[in-house]
XYZ file of C-alpha atoms in Angstrom:
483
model
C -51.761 199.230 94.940
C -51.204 198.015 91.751
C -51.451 194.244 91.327
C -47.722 192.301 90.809
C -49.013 190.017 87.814
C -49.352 193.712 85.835
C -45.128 194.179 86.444
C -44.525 190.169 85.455
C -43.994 189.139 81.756
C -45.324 186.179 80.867
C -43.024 183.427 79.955
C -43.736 181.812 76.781
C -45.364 178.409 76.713
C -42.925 176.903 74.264
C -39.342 177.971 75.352
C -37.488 176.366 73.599
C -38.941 177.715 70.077
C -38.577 181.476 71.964
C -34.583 180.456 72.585
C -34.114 179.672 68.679
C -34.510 182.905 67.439
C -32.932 184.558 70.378
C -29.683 186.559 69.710
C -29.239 187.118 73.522
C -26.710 185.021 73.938
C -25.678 181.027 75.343
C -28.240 179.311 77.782
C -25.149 178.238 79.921
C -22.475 181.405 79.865
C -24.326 184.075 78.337
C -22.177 184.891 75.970
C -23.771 186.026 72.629
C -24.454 184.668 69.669
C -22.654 185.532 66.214
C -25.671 185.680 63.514
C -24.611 187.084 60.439
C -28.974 189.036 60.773
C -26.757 191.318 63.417
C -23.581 191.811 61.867
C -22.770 194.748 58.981
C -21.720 192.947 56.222
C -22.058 195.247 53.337
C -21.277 192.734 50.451
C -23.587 193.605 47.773
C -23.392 196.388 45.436
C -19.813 195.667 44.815
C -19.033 193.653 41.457
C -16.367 191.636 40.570
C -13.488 193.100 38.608
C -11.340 192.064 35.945
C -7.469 190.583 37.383
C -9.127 191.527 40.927
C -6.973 192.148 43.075
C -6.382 191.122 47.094
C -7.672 194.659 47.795
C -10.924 194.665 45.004
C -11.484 191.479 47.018
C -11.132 193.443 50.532
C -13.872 195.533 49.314
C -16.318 193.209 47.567
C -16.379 191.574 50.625
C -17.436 194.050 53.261
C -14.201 194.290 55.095
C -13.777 198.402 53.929
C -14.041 201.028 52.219
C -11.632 204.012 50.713
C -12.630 207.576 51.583
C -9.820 209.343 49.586
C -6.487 208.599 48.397
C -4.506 205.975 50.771
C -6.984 206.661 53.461
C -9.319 203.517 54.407
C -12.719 203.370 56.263
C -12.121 198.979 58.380
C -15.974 197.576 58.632
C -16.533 195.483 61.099
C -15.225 191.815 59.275
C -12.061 194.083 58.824
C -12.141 195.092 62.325
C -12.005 191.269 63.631
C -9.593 190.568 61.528
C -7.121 193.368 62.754
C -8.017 192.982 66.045
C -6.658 189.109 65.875
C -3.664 190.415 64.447
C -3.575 192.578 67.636
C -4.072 189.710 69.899
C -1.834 187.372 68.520
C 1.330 190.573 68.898
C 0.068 190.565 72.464
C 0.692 186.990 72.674
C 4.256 186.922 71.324
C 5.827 190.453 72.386
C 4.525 189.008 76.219
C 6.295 186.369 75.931
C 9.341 187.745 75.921
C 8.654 190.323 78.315
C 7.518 193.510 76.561
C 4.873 195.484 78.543
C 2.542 197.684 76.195
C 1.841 201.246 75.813
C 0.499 203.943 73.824
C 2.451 207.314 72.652
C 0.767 210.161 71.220
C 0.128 210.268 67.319
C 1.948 214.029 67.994
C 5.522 214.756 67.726
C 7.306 218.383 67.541
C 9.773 219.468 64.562
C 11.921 220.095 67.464
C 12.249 217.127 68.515
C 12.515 215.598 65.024
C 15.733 218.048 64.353
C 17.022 217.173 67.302
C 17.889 213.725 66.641
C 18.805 214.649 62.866
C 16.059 213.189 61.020
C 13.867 215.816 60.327
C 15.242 217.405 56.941
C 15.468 213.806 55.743
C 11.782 213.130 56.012
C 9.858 215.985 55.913
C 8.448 215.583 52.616
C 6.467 212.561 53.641
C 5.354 214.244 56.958
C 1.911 215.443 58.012
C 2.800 218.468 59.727
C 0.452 221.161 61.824
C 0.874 223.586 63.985
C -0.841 224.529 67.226
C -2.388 228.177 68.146
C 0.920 229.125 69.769
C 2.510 228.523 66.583
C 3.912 225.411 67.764
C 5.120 222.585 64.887
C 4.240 219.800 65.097
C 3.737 216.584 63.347
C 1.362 213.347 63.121
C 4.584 210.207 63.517
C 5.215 207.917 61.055
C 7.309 206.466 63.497
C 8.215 206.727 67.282
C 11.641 206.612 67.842
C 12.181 210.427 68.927
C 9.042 209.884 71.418
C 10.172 207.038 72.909
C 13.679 207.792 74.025
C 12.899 211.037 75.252
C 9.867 209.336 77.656
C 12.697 206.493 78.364
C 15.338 209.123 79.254
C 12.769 211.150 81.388
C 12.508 207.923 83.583
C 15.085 205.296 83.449
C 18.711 206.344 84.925
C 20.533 202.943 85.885
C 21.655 199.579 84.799
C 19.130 198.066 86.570
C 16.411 198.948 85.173
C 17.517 197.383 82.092
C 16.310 195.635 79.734
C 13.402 197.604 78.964
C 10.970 196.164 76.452
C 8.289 198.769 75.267
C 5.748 197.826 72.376
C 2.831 199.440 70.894
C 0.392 198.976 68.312
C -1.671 202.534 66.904
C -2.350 204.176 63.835
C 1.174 205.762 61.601
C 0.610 208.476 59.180
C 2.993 209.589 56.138
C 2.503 211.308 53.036
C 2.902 208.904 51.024
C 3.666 210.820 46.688
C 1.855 207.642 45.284
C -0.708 205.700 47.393
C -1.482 202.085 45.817
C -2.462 198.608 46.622
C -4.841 199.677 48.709
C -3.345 199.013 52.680
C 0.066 197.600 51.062
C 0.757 201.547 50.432
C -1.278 203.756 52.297
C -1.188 207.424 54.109
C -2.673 206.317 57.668
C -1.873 202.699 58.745
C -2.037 200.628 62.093
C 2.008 199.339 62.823
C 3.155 196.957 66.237
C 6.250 198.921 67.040
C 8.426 197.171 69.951
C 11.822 199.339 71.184
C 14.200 197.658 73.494
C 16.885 199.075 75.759
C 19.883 197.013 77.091
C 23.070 198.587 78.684
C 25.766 197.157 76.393
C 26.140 196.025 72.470
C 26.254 192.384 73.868
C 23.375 192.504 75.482
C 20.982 194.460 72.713
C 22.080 191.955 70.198
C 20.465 189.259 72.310
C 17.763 191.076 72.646
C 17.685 191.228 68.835
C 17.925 187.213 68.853
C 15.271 186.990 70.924
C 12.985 189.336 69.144
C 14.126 187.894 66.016
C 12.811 184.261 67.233
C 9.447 185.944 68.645
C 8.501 187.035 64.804
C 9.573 183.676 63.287
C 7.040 182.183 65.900
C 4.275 184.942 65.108
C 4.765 184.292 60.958
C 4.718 180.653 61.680
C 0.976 181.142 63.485
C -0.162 183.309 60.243
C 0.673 180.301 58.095
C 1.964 182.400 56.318
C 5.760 181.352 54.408
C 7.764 184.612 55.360
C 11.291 184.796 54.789
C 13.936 186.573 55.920
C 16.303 189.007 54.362
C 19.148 191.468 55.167
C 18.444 195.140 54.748
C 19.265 198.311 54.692
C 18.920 200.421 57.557
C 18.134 203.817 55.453
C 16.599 206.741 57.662
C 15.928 204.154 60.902
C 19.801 203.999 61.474
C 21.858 201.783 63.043
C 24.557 198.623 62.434
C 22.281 195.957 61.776
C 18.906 195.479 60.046
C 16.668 192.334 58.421
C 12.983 192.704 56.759
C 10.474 189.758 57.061
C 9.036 189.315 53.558
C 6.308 187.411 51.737
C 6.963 186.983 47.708
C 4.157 188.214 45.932
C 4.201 190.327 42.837
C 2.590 193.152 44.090
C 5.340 193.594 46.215
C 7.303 196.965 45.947
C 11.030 195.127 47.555
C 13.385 193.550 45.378
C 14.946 190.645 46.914
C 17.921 188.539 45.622
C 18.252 185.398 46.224
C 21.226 183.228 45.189
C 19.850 179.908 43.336
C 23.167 177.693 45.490
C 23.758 178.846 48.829
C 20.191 180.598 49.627
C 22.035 183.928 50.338
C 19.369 186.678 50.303
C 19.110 190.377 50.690
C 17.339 193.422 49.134
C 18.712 195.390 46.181
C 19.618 198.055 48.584
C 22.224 196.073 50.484
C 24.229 194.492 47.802
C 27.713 196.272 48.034
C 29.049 197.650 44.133
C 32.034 195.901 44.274
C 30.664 192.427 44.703
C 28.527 192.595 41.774
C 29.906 190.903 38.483
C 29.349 194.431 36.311
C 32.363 195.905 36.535
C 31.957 200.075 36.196
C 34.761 200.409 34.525
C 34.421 198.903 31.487
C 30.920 201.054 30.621
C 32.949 203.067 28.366
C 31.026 205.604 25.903
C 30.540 203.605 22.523
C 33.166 205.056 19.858
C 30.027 204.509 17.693
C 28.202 207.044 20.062
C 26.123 208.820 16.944
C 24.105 205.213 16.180
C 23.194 205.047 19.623
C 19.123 205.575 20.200
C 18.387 207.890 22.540
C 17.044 206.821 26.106
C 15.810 208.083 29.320
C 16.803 204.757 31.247
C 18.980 205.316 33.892
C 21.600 202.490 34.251
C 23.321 201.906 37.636
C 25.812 199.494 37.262
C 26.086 199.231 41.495
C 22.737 197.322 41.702
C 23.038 193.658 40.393
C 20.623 192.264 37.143
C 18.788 188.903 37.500
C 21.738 185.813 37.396
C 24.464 188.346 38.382
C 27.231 185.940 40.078
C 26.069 185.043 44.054
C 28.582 187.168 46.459
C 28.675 185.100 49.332
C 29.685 181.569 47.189
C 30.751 183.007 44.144
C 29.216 179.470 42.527
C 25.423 180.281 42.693
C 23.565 183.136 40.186
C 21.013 185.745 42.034
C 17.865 185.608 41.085
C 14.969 188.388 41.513
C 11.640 188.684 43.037
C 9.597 190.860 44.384
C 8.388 190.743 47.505
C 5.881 192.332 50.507
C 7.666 193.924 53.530
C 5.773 193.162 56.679
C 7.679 193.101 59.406
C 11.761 194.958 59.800
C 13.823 194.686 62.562
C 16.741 197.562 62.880
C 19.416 196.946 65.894
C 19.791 201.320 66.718
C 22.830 200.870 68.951
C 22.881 204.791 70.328
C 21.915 206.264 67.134
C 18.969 207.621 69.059
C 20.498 207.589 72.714
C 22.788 210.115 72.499
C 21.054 212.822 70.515
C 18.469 212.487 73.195
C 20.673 212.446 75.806
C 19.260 208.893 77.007
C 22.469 207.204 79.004
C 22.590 205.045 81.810
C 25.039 204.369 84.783
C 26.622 201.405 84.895
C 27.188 200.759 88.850
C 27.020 202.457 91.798
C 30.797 203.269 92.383
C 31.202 204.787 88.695
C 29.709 208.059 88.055
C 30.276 207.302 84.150
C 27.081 207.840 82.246
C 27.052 205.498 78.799
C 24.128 206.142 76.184
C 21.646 203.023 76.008
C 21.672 200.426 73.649
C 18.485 200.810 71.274
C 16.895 198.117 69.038
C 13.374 198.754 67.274
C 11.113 196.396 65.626
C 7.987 196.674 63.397
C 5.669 195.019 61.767
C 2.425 196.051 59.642
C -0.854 195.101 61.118
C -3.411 196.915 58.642
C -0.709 195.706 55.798
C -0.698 192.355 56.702
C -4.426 192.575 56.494
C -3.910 193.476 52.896
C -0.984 191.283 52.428
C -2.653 188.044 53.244
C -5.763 189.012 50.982
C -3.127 189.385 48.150
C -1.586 186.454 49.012
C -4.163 183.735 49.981
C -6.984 184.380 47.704
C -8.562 182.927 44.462
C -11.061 183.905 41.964
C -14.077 182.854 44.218
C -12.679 185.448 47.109
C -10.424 185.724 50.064
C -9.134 182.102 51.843
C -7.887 183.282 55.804
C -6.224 181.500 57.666
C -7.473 180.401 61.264
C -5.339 182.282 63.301
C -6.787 185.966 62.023
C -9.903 184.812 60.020
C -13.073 187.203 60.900
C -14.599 183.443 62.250
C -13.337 179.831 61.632
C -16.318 178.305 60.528
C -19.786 180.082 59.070
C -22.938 177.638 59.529
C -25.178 177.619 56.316
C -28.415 176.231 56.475
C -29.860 175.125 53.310
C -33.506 176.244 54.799
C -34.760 178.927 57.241
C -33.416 179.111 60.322
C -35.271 176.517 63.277
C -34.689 175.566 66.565
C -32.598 172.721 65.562
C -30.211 174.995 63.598
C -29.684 176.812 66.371
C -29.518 174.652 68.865
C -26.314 172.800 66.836
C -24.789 176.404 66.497
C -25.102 176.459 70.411
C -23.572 172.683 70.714
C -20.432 173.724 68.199
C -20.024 177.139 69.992
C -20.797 176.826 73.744
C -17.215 176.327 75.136
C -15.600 178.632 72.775
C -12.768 176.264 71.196
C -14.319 177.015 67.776
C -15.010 181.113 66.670
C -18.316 180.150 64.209
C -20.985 182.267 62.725
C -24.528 181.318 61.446
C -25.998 182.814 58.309
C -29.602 183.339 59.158
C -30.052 185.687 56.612
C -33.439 186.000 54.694
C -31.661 185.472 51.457
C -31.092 182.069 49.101
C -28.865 178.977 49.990
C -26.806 179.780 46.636
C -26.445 183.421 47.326
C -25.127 182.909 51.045
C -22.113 180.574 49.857
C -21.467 182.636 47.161
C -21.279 185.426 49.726
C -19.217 182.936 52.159
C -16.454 181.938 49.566
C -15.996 185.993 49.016
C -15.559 186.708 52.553
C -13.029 183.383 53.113
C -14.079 181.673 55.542
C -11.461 178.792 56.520
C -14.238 176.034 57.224
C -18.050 176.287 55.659
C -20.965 173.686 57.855
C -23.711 173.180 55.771
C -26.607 171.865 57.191
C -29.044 169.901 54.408
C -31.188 167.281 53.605
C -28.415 164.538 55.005
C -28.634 166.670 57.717
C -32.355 167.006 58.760
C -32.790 163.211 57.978
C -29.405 161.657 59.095
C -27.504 163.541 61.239
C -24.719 164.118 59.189
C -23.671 167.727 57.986
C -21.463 168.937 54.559
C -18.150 170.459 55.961
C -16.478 172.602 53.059
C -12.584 173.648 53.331
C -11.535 175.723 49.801
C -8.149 176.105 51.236
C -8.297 172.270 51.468
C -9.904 171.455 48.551
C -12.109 169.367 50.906
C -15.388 168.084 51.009
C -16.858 165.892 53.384
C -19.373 164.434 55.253
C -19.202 164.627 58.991
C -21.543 162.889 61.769
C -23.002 165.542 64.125
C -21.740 163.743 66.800
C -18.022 164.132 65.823
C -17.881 167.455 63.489
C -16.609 169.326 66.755
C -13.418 167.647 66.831
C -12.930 167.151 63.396
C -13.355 171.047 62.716
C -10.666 172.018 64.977
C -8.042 169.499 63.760
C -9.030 170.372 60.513
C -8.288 174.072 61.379
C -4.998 173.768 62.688
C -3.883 172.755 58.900
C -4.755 175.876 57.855
């Protein structure tokens, strides 16, 4: 019989120097550590542009890669960061009562005709077919899907309101891919569709959902405003995209200078504008006229064109980043798809369901906020989807110390931090830190070693300080809830 001391490891004399370089995880909840040593961070190789944009910076900085045209490889920093997005939808489409599924990627041309869309989109549609010759499509959008599951299951009043929401991957052929996830073939979207059993009731619904993005844009940080749209191919009475001004944007928003009436170009009605068609006679001087290509449409309004909802006030425009639309459907859906509802037991009278949809961009918000809140030392995220709040920098190899104040700032989980234990210089990991954005840097020095007190580093801030150990817990997490 073997003897047991040949199946025992022995424990090391000096456990507390084994624990420092342990990645295992927390002494008291075993959760693990974040080192940067065990995280794929593929920043190097990758050199700074001229007039870099949000994207260039997206790259530099480990967070992806592009395989082809519009198509995009998320790393793992990318990953958090999308996956925080994620949570936070959870957070607000549960509040007011959505549950959350997932449809296919796969729709049928079928399907697509039947609801009359199909010979309106198809250029921009990935189509396939199966080995029965069946066609079918990769969605750039699940309205068709979800009504006909809806209409398959749901036959009364009372089970209404329904509140469905997903968040997976959207594909569409896009002619011109560009800015990188602003513009993109295959792209992750939150899509939430609603069904009420009258027009009263949907447009509370729209309130409601309405009030549920203000409160996810407010946790972003990020200043989104509101406009009225179009509804184009969506359909439907009512319609309002979320926006973020930022030149790279591809909407055109007009905004009046008095009143703060605002709306994209596609909205404004002809009439109202202050270019009356009429008088865009052909010149009786027509041979002295250059030639042009320019096409002149004297429906859309120019920059101070006369403010139609106070007539006092000039329009002014900007361009801006969609990332999030809301379209009221009514039954522009329902009844092509045969989706209707009775409205009591004594009436046999079947009414279609009122429809509302709702979407916002997750992978282009990634992009958005890189285009948005960066600088020319990198990206700047804020805390609510930043790939960690706070990266640890020692100015010296890593030690027992080090890690044991990583496991004092991180045990209860308040505070999402990282520690750069690299084998590489002090210089080289905060230029690598200001790339990636971090919203809080903790650099632990000299002042540190010999005084307790550590360097806390806030670009967003413009802040530098020196904190006590003692107190830098606290202190971080106010300090994060200004950004």
């Amino acid at each position: 019989m073997l003897r047991q001391s040949l199946w025992v490891l022995k424990r090391p004399r000096n456990r507390r120097q084994n624990r420092a370089f342990s990645h295992q995880g927390f002494p008291e909840t075993g959760r693990p550590r974040w080192l940067l040593s065990k995280l794929w961070t593929p920043t190097g190789g990758v050199s700074p542009v001229k007039k870099e944009t949000g994207h260039d910076r997206l790259v530099r900085a480990g967070f992806l890669r592009q395989t082809q045209s519009g198509i995009f490889q998320l790393l793992p920093f990318g990953l958090r960061v999308q996956q925080k997005i994620e949570a936070l939808l959870d957070k607000h489409m549960q509040a007011i009562g959505a549950s959350r599924l997932s449809l296919s990627a796969f729709s049928t041309e079928e399907l697509w005709r039947k609801s009359g869309r199909f010979d309106r989109v198809a250029p921009e549609l990935f189509r396939l077919s199966d080995r029965r010759d069946c066609s079918l499509l990769l969605s750039p959008t699940h309205e068709e899907e979800i009504t006909q599951l809806v209409a398959g299951a749901v036959y009364s009043q009372k089970d209404l309101p329904l509140r469905l929401y997903q968040i997976t991957r959207k594909y569409r052929d896009e002619m011109r891919p560009r800015h990188g996830l602003l513009r993109s073939r295959e792209f992750v979207m939150k899509d939430l569709y609603t069904f009420d059993n009258s027009p009263e009731a949907a447009e509370n619904t729209y309130r409601e959902v309405s009030d549920a993005y203000h409160a996810f844009f407010a946790d972003l940080k990020l200043p989104i405003l509101v406009a009225k749209a179009s509804s184009g191919d969506m359909g439907g009475d009512l319609s309002h995209e979320y926006l973020l001004f930022n030149p790279a944007g591809e909407e055109t928003i007009e905004t009046c200078d008095k009143c703060g009436y605002m709306t994209d170009d596609e909205v404004m009605a002809p009439q109202k504008t202050n270019l009356d068609p009429v008088e865009l006679s052909e010149s009786e001087h027509v041979a002295f006229t250059p030639p042009t290509d320019e096409h002149l449409d004297p429906s859309q309004p120019m920059d101070r064109c006369a403010c139609p909802a106070c007539r006092e006030g000039s329009l002014r425009l900007s361009q801006a980043l969609e990332l999030g639309h809301t379209f009221y459907l009514g039954t522009r859906y329902s009844k092509p798809l045969n989706l209707s509802i009775q409205l009591s037991n004594e009436s046999q009278n079947l009414v279609p369901a009122q429809m509302g949809c709702y979407g916002i961009g997750v992978s282009r918000i990634l992009g958005a906020v890189a285009e948005h809140k960066s600088d020319e030392r990198g990206l700047c995220w804020p805390r609510a989807i930043a790939p960690f709040e706070v990266v640890i920098v020692p100015t010296s190899p890593v030690t027992a110390q080090v890690i044991d104040f990583y496991d004092k700032l991180a045990h209860d989980g308040r505070l999402d931090v990282v520690l750069d234990d690299r084998q590489e210089g002090f210089g080289w990991k905060m230029k690598d830190a200001d790339a990636i954005g971090y919203p809080v840097i903790v650099v632990l020095g000299r002042a540190w070693r010999e005084g307790g007190c550590c360097e806390v580093q806030c670009r967003s801030l413009g802040l530098k300080e020196s904190i006590d150990v003692d107190a830098v817990g606290c202190h971080l997490d106010d300090l994060l809830n200004r950004i």
